[in-house]
Amino acid sequence: MALFGIGGGAFIVPAIDAGFFAVPNTPHPPFQLIVIGSLCTIVIGSLPRAIQVIRKSQAERATANTLILSALPFILLASIAATQLADKALRLGFSLTISLIGLWTLLGRAPGANQESVFQTPTKWKLICVGAISGVSSALFGLGGATLLMPLLTMWVGLPIAICVDISILFVSVTSIISLVTLTSSWIGIHGSNSIDSTTIVLILILGVSAAIAQAYAAGRIIKMRDGLRQRLLGCYLISLSLWVIIRSLS
């Protein structure tokens, strides 16, 4: 969260997925429940930093507001669609999305990579497109949206990464709350509240609190990392993650 400005979905979804394999005598939950767990963790982990961001630049808040409003209708539609899709289809979709982002992040060059962290007002239509894409990602895959948001804002819109991190955290916090409410409501409406057991809730809380503490501790210590190094680290991680998810979905 602190290093890449993403809400944690690209880390939390596989963590929850792998965590359940270590819990004895517990059936592995559907991918939709793992997504719900990821969104819970993202909300817990991102809220403290989002509150700090709200007090910063008004221009950054305005950009985040445009992204959030653009994402809302797509979050609602994707939340309904997610409950109808097969578990394997969602896992493969998650993997394909992550691998494409990873390759783009690793091999591409951000227009703002060599710029100072000075805010320049981005094009409105680009922000609307980015918000829509990130909203779908949040509801379908529990990525919080920012796994897509960061490369889109830096490599397409052209904003410096340091500024994008703050915008991303604020976007993630708000859209994850909305995605969590809509996806959980849709899931319970179809499968009932008994489909979410106490083991799932406990694991989510452990991950959420751990993420919040680690993010708060690390936020002030890695701000000086060069944008190019940060970008390539994220790209390498996402490609590795996509391979792991593909293996899990086919096993």
PDB file of C-alpha atoms in Angstrom:
ATOM      1  CA  MET A   1       0.000   0.000   0.000  1.00  0.00           C
ATOM      2  CA  ALA A   2       2.639   2.523   1.064  1.00  0.00           C
ATOM      3  CA  LEU A   3       5.145   1.603  -1.651  1.00  0.00           C
ATOM      4  CA  PHE A   4       2.906   1.440  -4.717  1.00  0.00           C
ATOM      5  CA  GLY A   5      -0.173   3.437  -3.696  1.00  0.00           C
ATOM      6  CA  ILE A   6      -2.443   0.462  -4.352  1.00  0.00           C
ATOM      7  CA  GLY A   7      -5.027  -0.591  -1.819  1.00  0.00           C
ATOM      8  CA  GLY A   8      -3.647  -4.056  -1.363  1.00  0.00           C
ATOM      9  CA  GLY A   9      -5.972  -6.176  -3.489  1.00  0.00           C
ATOM     10  CA  ALA A  10      -3.142  -7.481  -5.657  1.00  0.00           C
ATOM     11  CA  PHE A  11      -1.507  -8.646  -2.414  1.00  0.00           C
ATOM     12  CA  ILE A  12      -4.518  -9.460  -0.241  1.00  0.00           C
ATOM     13  CA  VAL A  13      -6.500 -11.590  -2.737  1.00  0.00           C
ATOM     14  CA  PRO A  14      -3.662 -14.148  -3.120  1.00  0.00           C
ATOM     15  CA  ALA A  15      -2.900 -13.911   0.620  1.00  0.00           C
ATOM     16  CA  ILE A  16      -6.479 -14.849   1.564  1.00  0.00           C
ATOM     17  CA  ASP A  17      -6.560 -17.480  -1.181  1.00  0.00           C
ATOM     18  CA  ALA A  18      -3.358 -19.076   0.135  1.00  0.00           C
ATOM     19  CA  GLY A  19      -4.348 -18.579   3.775  1.00  0.00           C
ATOM     20  CA  PHE A  20      -7.339 -20.863   3.506  1.00  0.00           C
ATOM     21  CA  PHE A  21      -5.139 -23.712   2.285  1.00  0.00           C
ATOM     22  CA  ALA A  22      -3.386 -23.522   5.677  1.00  0.00           C
ATOM     23  CA  VAL A  23      -6.632 -23.764   7.689  1.00  0.00           C
ATOM     24  CA  PRO A  24      -7.389 -27.442   8.435  1.00  0.00           C
ATOM     25  CA  ASN A  25     -10.857 -28.903   7.903  1.00  0.00           C
ATOM     26  CA  THR A  26     -12.147 -25.739   6.259  1.00  0.00           C
ATOM     27  CA  PRO A  27     -13.595 -25.722   2.731  1.00  0.00           C
ATOM     28  CA  HIS A  28     -11.939 -23.299   0.369  1.00  0.00           C
ATOM     29  CA  PRO A  29     -14.297 -20.327  -0.206  1.00  0.00           C
ATOM     30  CA  PRO A  30     -15.503 -19.166  -3.649  1.00  0.00           C
ATOM     31  CA  PHE A  31     -13.451 -16.449  -5.309  1.00  0.00           C
ATOM     32  CA  GLN A  32     -16.282 -13.939  -4.750  1.00  0.00           C
ATOM     33  CA  LEU A  33     -15.888 -14.307  -0.964  1.00  0.00           C
ATOM     34  CA  ILE A  34     -12.136 -13.848  -1.295  1.00  0.00           C
ATOM     35  CA  VAL A  35     -12.846 -10.622  -3.181  1.00  0.00           C
ATOM     36  CA  ILE A  36     -15.184  -9.489  -0.375  1.00  0.00           C
ATOM     37  CA  GLY A  37     -12.427 -10.278   2.130  1.00  0.00           C
ATOM     38  CA  SER A  38      -9.927  -8.308   0.086  1.00  0.00           C
ATOM     39  CA  LEU A  39     -12.227  -5.281   0.003  1.00  0.00           C
ATOM     40  CA  CYS A  40     -12.690  -5.447   3.802  1.00  0.00           C
ATOM     41  CA  THR A  41      -8.944  -5.493   4.290  1.00  0.00           C
ATOM     42  CA  ILE A  42      -8.417  -2.630   1.853  1.00  0.00           C
ATOM     43  CA  VAL A  43     -10.966  -0.469   3.682  1.00  0.00           C
ATOM     44  CA  ILE A  44      -9.349  -1.138   7.078  1.00  0.00           C
ATOM     45  CA  GLY A  45      -5.847  -0.558   5.744  1.00  0.00           C
ATOM     46  CA  SER A  46      -6.458   2.519   3.586  1.00  0.00           C
ATOM     47  CA  LEU A  47      -8.767   4.652   5.754  1.00  0.00           C
ATOM     48  CA  PRO A  48      -6.065   6.131   8.066  1.00  0.00           C
ATOM     49  CA  ARG A  49      -3.924   7.239   5.103  1.00  0.00           C
ATOM     50  CA  ALA A  50      -6.982   8.471   3.151  1.00  0.00           C
ATOM     51  CA  ILE A  51      -7.935  10.773   6.027  1.00  0.00           C
ATOM     52  CA  GLN A  52      -4.433  12.296   5.891  1.00  0.00           C
ATOM     53  CA  VAL A  53      -4.697  12.792   2.113  1.00  0.00           C
ATOM     54  CA  ILE A  54      -8.027  14.638   2.448  1.00  0.00           C
ATOM     55  CA  ARG A  55      -6.174  17.384   4.345  1.00  0.00           C
ATOM     56  CA  LYS A  56      -3.685  17.904   1.528  1.00  0.00           C
ATOM     57  CA  SER A  57      -3.932  19.565  -1.905  1.00  0.00           C
ATOM     58  CA  GLN A  58      -7.400  20.562  -3.104  1.00  0.00           C
ATOM     59  CA  ALA A  59      -6.376  19.781  -6.688  1.00  0.00           C
ATOM     60  CA  GLU A  60      -5.547  16.183  -5.749  1.00  0.00           C
ATOM     61  CA  ARG A  61      -8.907  15.844  -3.981  1.00  0.00           C
ATOM     62  CA  ALA A  62     -10.714  17.184  -7.057  1.00  0.00           C
ATOM     63  CA  THR A  63      -8.966  14.621  -9.277  1.00  0.00           C
ATOM     64  CA  ALA A  64      -9.883  11.813  -6.880  1.00  0.00           C
ATOM     65  CA  ASN A  65     -13.523  13.003  -6.827  1.00  0.00           C
ATOM     66  CA  THR A  66     -13.722  12.837 -10.638  1.00  0.00           C
ATOM     67  CA  LEU A  67     -12.308   9.316 -10.616  1.00  0.00           C
ATOM     68  CA  ILE A  68     -14.711   8.175  -7.874  1.00  0.00           C
ATOM     69  CA  LEU A  69     -17.828   9.589  -9.579  1.00  0.00           C
ATOM     70  CA  SER A  70     -16.779   7.962 -12.860  1.00  0.00           C
ATOM     71  CA  ALA A  71     -16.309   4.608 -11.142  1.00  0.00           C
ATOM     72  CA  LEU A  72     -19.636   4.445  -9.259  1.00  0.00           C
ATOM     73  CA  PRO A  73     -22.019   3.191 -12.001  1.00  0.00           C
ATOM     74  CA  PHE A  74     -19.484   0.607 -13.154  1.00  0.00           C
ATOM     75  CA  ILE A  75     -18.977  -0.659  -9.599  1.00  0.00           C
ATOM     76  CA  LEU A  76     -22.726  -1.258  -9.247  1.00  0.00           C
ATOM     77  CA  LEU A  77     -22.991  -3.127 -12.559  1.00  0.00           C
ATOM     78  CA  ALA A  78     -19.826  -5.177 -12.021  1.00  0.00           C
ATOM     79  CA  SER A  79     -20.903  -6.154  -8.477  1.00  0.00           C
ATOM     80  CA  ILE A  80     -24.080  -7.730  -9.835  1.00  0.00           C
ATOM     81  CA  ALA A  81     -22.180  -9.453 -12.660  1.00  0.00           C
ATOM     82  CA  ALA A  82     -19.556 -10.854 -10.261  1.00  0.00           C
ATOM     83  CA  THR A  83     -22.114 -12.935  -8.347  1.00  0.00           C
ATOM     84  CA  GLN A  84     -23.214 -14.602 -11.586  1.00  0.00           C
ATOM     85  CA  LEU A  85     -19.779 -15.463 -12.987  1.00  0.00           C
ATOM     86  CA  ALA A  86     -18.077 -18.813 -12.436  1.00  0.00           C
ATOM     87  CA  ASP A  87     -15.274 -19.032  -9.892  1.00  0.00           C
ATOM     88  CA  LYS A  88     -12.736 -20.169 -12.499  1.00  0.00           C
ATOM     89  CA  ALA A  89     -13.687 -17.373 -14.901  1.00  0.00           C
ATOM     90  CA  LEU A  90     -13.060 -14.762 -12.209  1.00  0.00           C
ATOM     91  CA  ARG A  91      -9.688 -16.266 -11.271  1.00  0.00           C
ATOM     92  CA  LEU A  92      -8.524 -16.356 -14.886  1.00  0.00           C
ATOM     93  CA  GLY A  93      -9.841 -12.837 -15.470  1.00  0.00           C
ATOM     94  CA  PHE A  94      -7.955 -11.643 -12.388  1.00  0.00           C
ATOM     95  CA  SER A  95      -4.781 -13.308 -13.642  1.00  0.00           C
ATOM     96  CA  LEU A  96      -5.083 -11.934 -17.188  1.00  0.00           C
ATOM     97  CA  THR A  97      -5.703  -8.413 -15.910  1.00  0.00           C
ATOM     98  CA  ILE A  98      -2.757  -8.568 -13.506  1.00  0.00           C
ATOM     99  CA  SER A  99      -0.380  -9.974 -16.147  1.00  0.00           C
ATOM    100  CA  LEU A 100      -1.246  -7.261 -18.689  1.00  0.00           C
ATOM    101  CA  ILE A 101      -0.795  -4.528 -16.082  1.00  0.00           C
ATOM    102  CA  GLY A 102       2.475  -6.111 -14.960  1.00  0.00           C
ATOM    103  CA  LEU A 103       3.918  -6.200 -18.485  1.00  0.00           C
ATOM    104  CA  TRP A 104       2.804  -2.642 -19.181  1.00  0.00           C
ATOM    105  CA  THR A 105       4.230  -1.407 -15.887  1.00  0.00           C
ATOM    106  CA  LEU A 106       7.514  -3.291 -16.295  1.00  0.00           C
ATOM    107  CA  LEU A 107       8.205  -2.414 -19.938  1.00  0.00           C
ATOM    108  CA  GLY A 108       6.503   0.957 -20.276  1.00  0.00           C
ATOM    109  CA  ARG A 109       7.858   4.344 -19.400  1.00  0.00           C
ATOM    110  CA  ALA A 110       5.771   6.816 -17.447  1.00  0.00           C
ATOM    111  CA  PRO A 111       5.604  10.303 -19.056  1.00  0.00           C
ATOM    112  CA  GLY A 112       5.856  11.804 -15.565  1.00  0.00           C
ATOM    113  CA  ALA A 113       8.724   9.588 -14.398  1.00  0.00           C
ATOM    114  CA  ASN A 114      11.383  12.290 -14.748  1.00  0.00           C
ATOM    115  CA  GLN A 115       9.194  15.207 -13.698  1.00  0.00           C
ATOM    116  CA  GLU A 116       9.168  16.847 -10.305  1.00  0.00           C
ATOM    117  CA  SER A 117       6.176  16.050  -8.113  1.00  0.00           C
ATOM    118  CA  VAL A 118       4.229  19.131  -9.236  1.00  0.00           C
ATOM    119  CA  PHE A 119       0.529  18.726  -9.854  1.00  0.00           C
ATOM    120  CA  GLN A 120      -0.730  19.552 -13.358  1.00  0.00           C
ATOM    121  CA  THR A 121      -4.466  19.360 -14.063  1.00  0.00           C
ATOM    122  CA  PRO A 122      -5.085  16.208 -16.160  1.00  0.00           C
ATOM    123  CA  THR A 123      -7.516  15.868 -19.069  1.00  0.00           C
ATOM    124  CA  LYS A 124     -11.080  15.294 -17.833  1.00  0.00           C
ATOM    125  CA  TRP A 125     -12.031  12.576 -20.345  1.00  0.00           C
ATOM    126  CA  LYS A 126      -8.947  10.568 -19.461  1.00  0.00           C
ATOM    127  CA  LEU A 127      -9.872  10.689 -15.762  1.00  0.00           C
ATOM    128  CA  ILE A 128     -13.411   9.487 -16.560  1.00  0.00           C
ATOM    129  CA  CYS A 129     -12.044   6.521 -18.548  1.00  0.00           C
ATOM    130  CA  VAL A 130      -9.562   5.637 -15.793  1.00  0.00           C
ATOM    131  CA  GLY A 131     -12.311   5.806 -13.130  1.00  0.00           C
ATOM    132  CA  ALA A 132     -14.588   3.500 -15.132  1.00  0.00           C
ATOM    133  CA  ILE A 133     -11.886   0.888 -15.727  1.00  0.00           C
ATOM    134  CA  SER A 134     -10.752   0.959 -12.100  1.00  0.00           C
ATOM    135  CA  GLY A 135     -14.340   0.673 -10.823  1.00  0.00           C
ATOM    136  CA  VAL A 136     -14.887  -2.553 -12.784  1.00  0.00           C
ATOM    137  CA  SER A 137     -11.557  -3.905 -11.497  1.00  0.00           C
ATOM    138  CA  SER A 138     -12.559  -3.126  -7.902  1.00  0.00           C
ATOM    139  CA  ALA A 139     -15.890  -4.952  -8.021  1.00  0.00           C
ATOM    140  CA  LEU A 140     -14.856  -7.963 -10.123  1.00  0.00           C
ATOM    141  CA  PHE A 141     -11.433  -8.754  -8.727  1.00  0.00           C
ATOM    142  CA  GLY A 142     -11.179  -6.973  -5.355  1.00  0.00           C
ATOM    143  CA  LEU A 143      -8.199  -5.001  -6.583  1.00  0.00           C
ATOM    144  CA  GLY A 144      -9.491  -1.813  -5.004  1.00  0.00           C
ATOM    145  CA  GLY A 145      -9.110  -0.284  -8.437  1.00  0.00           C
ATOM    146  CA  ALA A 146      -5.661   1.174  -7.836  1.00  0.00           C
ATOM    147  CA  THR A 147      -3.698  -1.737  -9.284  1.00  0.00           C
ATOM    148  CA  LEU A 148      -5.041  -0.409 -12.569  1.00  0.00           C
ATOM    149  CA  LEU A 149      -5.273   3.182 -11.382  1.00  0.00           C
ATOM    150  CA  MET A 150      -1.558   3.698 -10.718  1.00  0.00           C
ATOM    151  CA  PRO A 151      -0.199   2.648 -14.149  1.00  0.00           C
ATOM    152  CA  LEU A 152      -3.068   4.427 -15.923  1.00  0.00           C
ATOM    153  CA  LEU A 153      -2.495   7.702 -14.067  1.00  0.00           C
ATOM    154  CA  THR A 154       1.277   7.618 -14.443  1.00  0.00           C
ATOM    155  CA  MET A 155       1.739   6.092 -17.897  1.00  0.00           C
ATOM    156  CA  TRP A 156      -1.373   7.345 -19.713  1.00  0.00           C
ATOM    157  CA  VAL A 157      -2.480  10.507 -17.883  1.00  0.00           C
ATOM    158  CA  GLY A 158       1.154  11.450 -17.154  1.00  0.00           C
ATOM    159  CA  LEU A 159       1.075  12.360 -13.454  1.00  0.00           C
ATOM    160  CA  PRO A 160       4.159  11.886 -11.207  1.00  0.00           C
ATOM    161  CA  ILE A 161       3.991   8.714  -9.106  1.00  0.00           C
ATOM    162  CA  ALA A 162       4.343  10.524  -5.768  1.00  0.00           C
ATOM    163  CA  ILE A 163       1.144  12.496  -6.479  1.00  0.00           C
ATOM    164  CA  CYS A 164      -0.653   9.442  -7.865  1.00  0.00           C
ATOM    165  CA  VAL A 165      -0.029   7.546  -4.625  1.00  0.00           C
ATOM    166  CA  ASP A 166      -2.097  10.061  -2.645  1.00  0.00           C
ATOM    167  CA  ILE A 167      -4.874  10.210  -5.266  1.00  0.00           C
ATOM    168  CA  SER A 168      -4.890   6.432  -5.436  1.00  0.00           C
ATOM    169  CA  ILE A 169      -5.203   5.901  -1.681  1.00  0.00           C
ATOM    170  CA  LEU A 170      -8.193   8.268  -1.485  1.00  0.00           C
ATOM    171  CA  PHE A 171      -9.854   6.644  -4.512  1.00  0.00           C
ATOM    172  CA  VAL A 172      -9.233   3.168  -3.127  1.00  0.00           C
ATOM    173  CA  SER A 173     -10.715   3.927   0.277  1.00  0.00           C
ATOM    174  CA  VAL A 174     -13.997   5.312  -1.089  1.00  0.00           C
ATOM    175  CA  THR A 175     -14.546   2.881  -3.967  1.00  0.00           C
ATOM    176  CA  SER A 176     -13.655  -0.143  -1.836  1.00  0.00           C
ATOM    177  CA  ILE A 177     -16.343   0.782   0.688  1.00  0.00           C
ATOM    178  CA  ILE A 178     -18.892   1.091  -2.129  1.00  0.00           C
ATOM    179  CA  SER A 179     -17.740  -2.134  -3.819  1.00  0.00           C
ATOM    180  CA  LEU A 180     -17.808  -3.969  -0.484  1.00  0.00           C
ATOM    181  CA  VAL A 181     -21.392  -2.899   0.284  1.00  0.00           C
ATOM    182  CA  THR A 182     -22.760  -3.653  -3.192  1.00  0.00           C
ATOM    183  CA  LEU A 183     -20.930  -6.953  -3.697  1.00  0.00           C
ATOM    184  CA  THR A 184     -21.751  -8.243  -0.193  1.00  0.00           C
ATOM    185  CA  SER A 185     -25.418  -7.277  -0.577  1.00  0.00           C
ATOM    186  CA  SER A 186     -25.620  -9.048  -3.934  1.00  0.00           C
ATOM    187  CA  TRP A 187     -23.879 -12.152  -2.560  1.00  0.00           C
ATOM    188  CA  ILE A 188     -26.064 -12.413   0.564  1.00  0.00           C
ATOM    189  CA  GLY A 189     -29.172 -11.784  -1.524  1.00  0.00           C
ATOM    190  CA  ILE A 190     -28.374 -14.848  -3.640  1.00  0.00           C
ATOM    191  CA  HIS A 191     -26.548 -17.198  -1.241  1.00  0.00           C
ATOM    192  CA  GLY A 192     -27.729 -16.052   2.194  1.00  0.00           C
ATOM    193  CA  SER A 193     -25.759 -14.779   5.195  1.00  0.00           C
ATOM    194  CA  ASN A 194     -24.804 -18.335   6.258  1.00  0.00           C
ATOM    195  CA  SER A 195     -22.457 -18.540   3.269  1.00  0.00           C
ATOM    196  CA  ILE A 196     -19.964 -16.284   5.138  1.00  0.00           C
ATOM    197  CA  ASP A 197     -18.545 -18.163   8.133  1.00  0.00           C
ATOM    198  CA  SER A 198     -16.547 -17.011  11.170  1.00  0.00           C
ATOM    199  CA  THR A 199     -13.222 -18.369   9.828  1.00  0.00           C
ATOM    200  CA  THR A 200     -13.451 -16.025   6.856  1.00  0.00           C
ATOM    201  CA  ILE A 201     -14.206 -13.049   9.090  1.00  0.00           C
ATOM    202  CA  VAL A 202     -11.307 -13.774  11.488  1.00  0.00           C
ATOM    203  CA  LEU A 203      -8.779 -14.157   8.658  1.00  0.00           C
ATOM    204  CA  ILE A 204      -9.992 -10.922   7.053  1.00  0.00           C
ATOM    205  CA  LEU A 205      -9.638  -9.000  10.320  1.00  0.00           C
ATOM    206  CA  ILE A 206      -6.107 -10.317  10.920  1.00  0.00           C
ATOM    207  CA  LEU A 207      -5.014  -9.287   7.432  1.00  0.00           C
ATOM    208  CA  GLY A 208      -6.794  -5.937   7.624  1.00  0.00           C
ATOM    209  CA  VAL A 209      -5.267  -4.834  10.912  1.00  0.00           C
ATOM    210  CA  SER A 210      -1.814  -6.067   9.841  1.00  0.00           C
ATOM    211  CA  ALA A 211      -2.080  -4.122   6.573  1.00  0.00           C
ATOM    212  CA  ALA A 212      -3.151  -0.928   8.363  1.00  0.00           C
ATOM    213  CA  ILE A 213      -0.243  -1.101  10.838  1.00  0.00           C
ATOM    214  CA  ALA A 214       2.379  -1.927   8.193  1.00  0.00           C
ATOM    215  CA  GLN A 215       1.103   0.762   5.816  1.00  0.00           C
ATOM    216  CA  ALA A 216       1.117   3.450   8.511  1.00  0.00           C
ATOM    217  CA  TYR A 217       4.646   2.482   9.602  1.00  0.00           C
ATOM    218  CA  ALA A 218       6.090   2.323   6.080  1.00  0.00           C
ATOM    219  CA  ALA A 219       4.384   5.368   4.528  1.00  0.00           C
ATOM    220  CA  GLY A 220       6.943   7.907   5.727  1.00  0.00           C
ATOM    221  CA  ARG A 221      10.010   5.756   5.079  1.00  0.00           C
ATOM    222  CA  ILE A 222       9.882   4.950   1.371  1.00  0.00           C
ATOM    223  CA  ILE A 223       8.803   8.225  -0.186  1.00  0.00           C
ATOM    224  CA  LYS A 224      12.312   8.891  -1.587  1.00  0.00           C
ATOM    225  CA  MET A 225      12.436   5.754  -3.754  1.00  0.00           C
ATOM    226  CA  ARG A 226      13.022   6.559  -7.435  1.00  0.00           C
ATOM    227  CA  ASP A 227       9.903   6.305  -9.602  1.00  0.00           C
ATOM    228  CA  GLY A 228      11.598   4.035 -12.161  1.00  0.00           C
ATOM    229  CA  LEU A 229      12.628   1.488  -9.511  1.00  0.00           C
ATOM    230  CA  ARG A 230       9.194   1.591  -7.877  1.00  0.00           C
ATOM    231  CA  GLN A 231       7.516   1.035 -11.245  1.00  0.00           C
ATOM    232  CA  ARG A 232       9.666  -1.968 -12.145  1.00  0.00           C
ATOM    233  CA  LEU A 233       9.287  -3.596  -8.741  1.00  0.00           C
ATOM    234  CA  LEU A 234       5.516  -3.417  -9.137  1.00  0.00           C
ATOM    235  CA  GLY A 235       5.697  -4.821 -12.670  1.00  0.00           C
ATOM    236  CA  CYS A 236       7.815  -7.811 -11.587  1.00  0.00           C
ATOM    237  CA  TYR A 237       5.492  -8.548  -8.673  1.00  0.00           C
ATOM    238  CA  LEU A 238       2.331  -8.421 -10.799  1.00  0.00           C
ATOM    239  CA  ILE A 239       3.726 -10.778 -13.444  1.00  0.00           C
ATOM    240  CA  SER A 240       4.761 -13.274 -10.738  1.00  0.00           C
ATOM    241  CA  LEU A 241       1.323 -12.984  -9.150  1.00  0.00           C
ATOM    242  CA  SER A 242      -0.483 -13.662 -12.424  1.00  0.00           C
ATOM    243  CA  LEU A 243       1.479 -16.902 -12.913  1.00  0.00           C
ATOM    244  CA  TRP A 244       0.649 -18.034  -9.360  1.00  0.00           C
ATOM    245  CA  VAL A 245      -3.081 -17.369  -9.822  1.00  0.00           C
ATOM    246  CA  ILE A 246      -3.150 -19.222 -13.159  1.00  0.00           C
ATOM    247  CA  ILE A 247      -1.532 -22.264 -11.517  1.00  0.00           C
ATOM    248  CA  ARG A 248      -4.057 -22.145  -8.633  1.00  0.00           C
ATOM    249  CA  SER A 249      -7.047 -21.798 -10.976  1.00  0.00           C
ATOM    250  CA  LEU A 250      -5.982 -24.794 -13.083  1.00  0.00           C
ATOM    251  CA  SER A 251      -5.066 -27.058 -10.145  1.00  0.00           C
TER     252      SER A 251
END
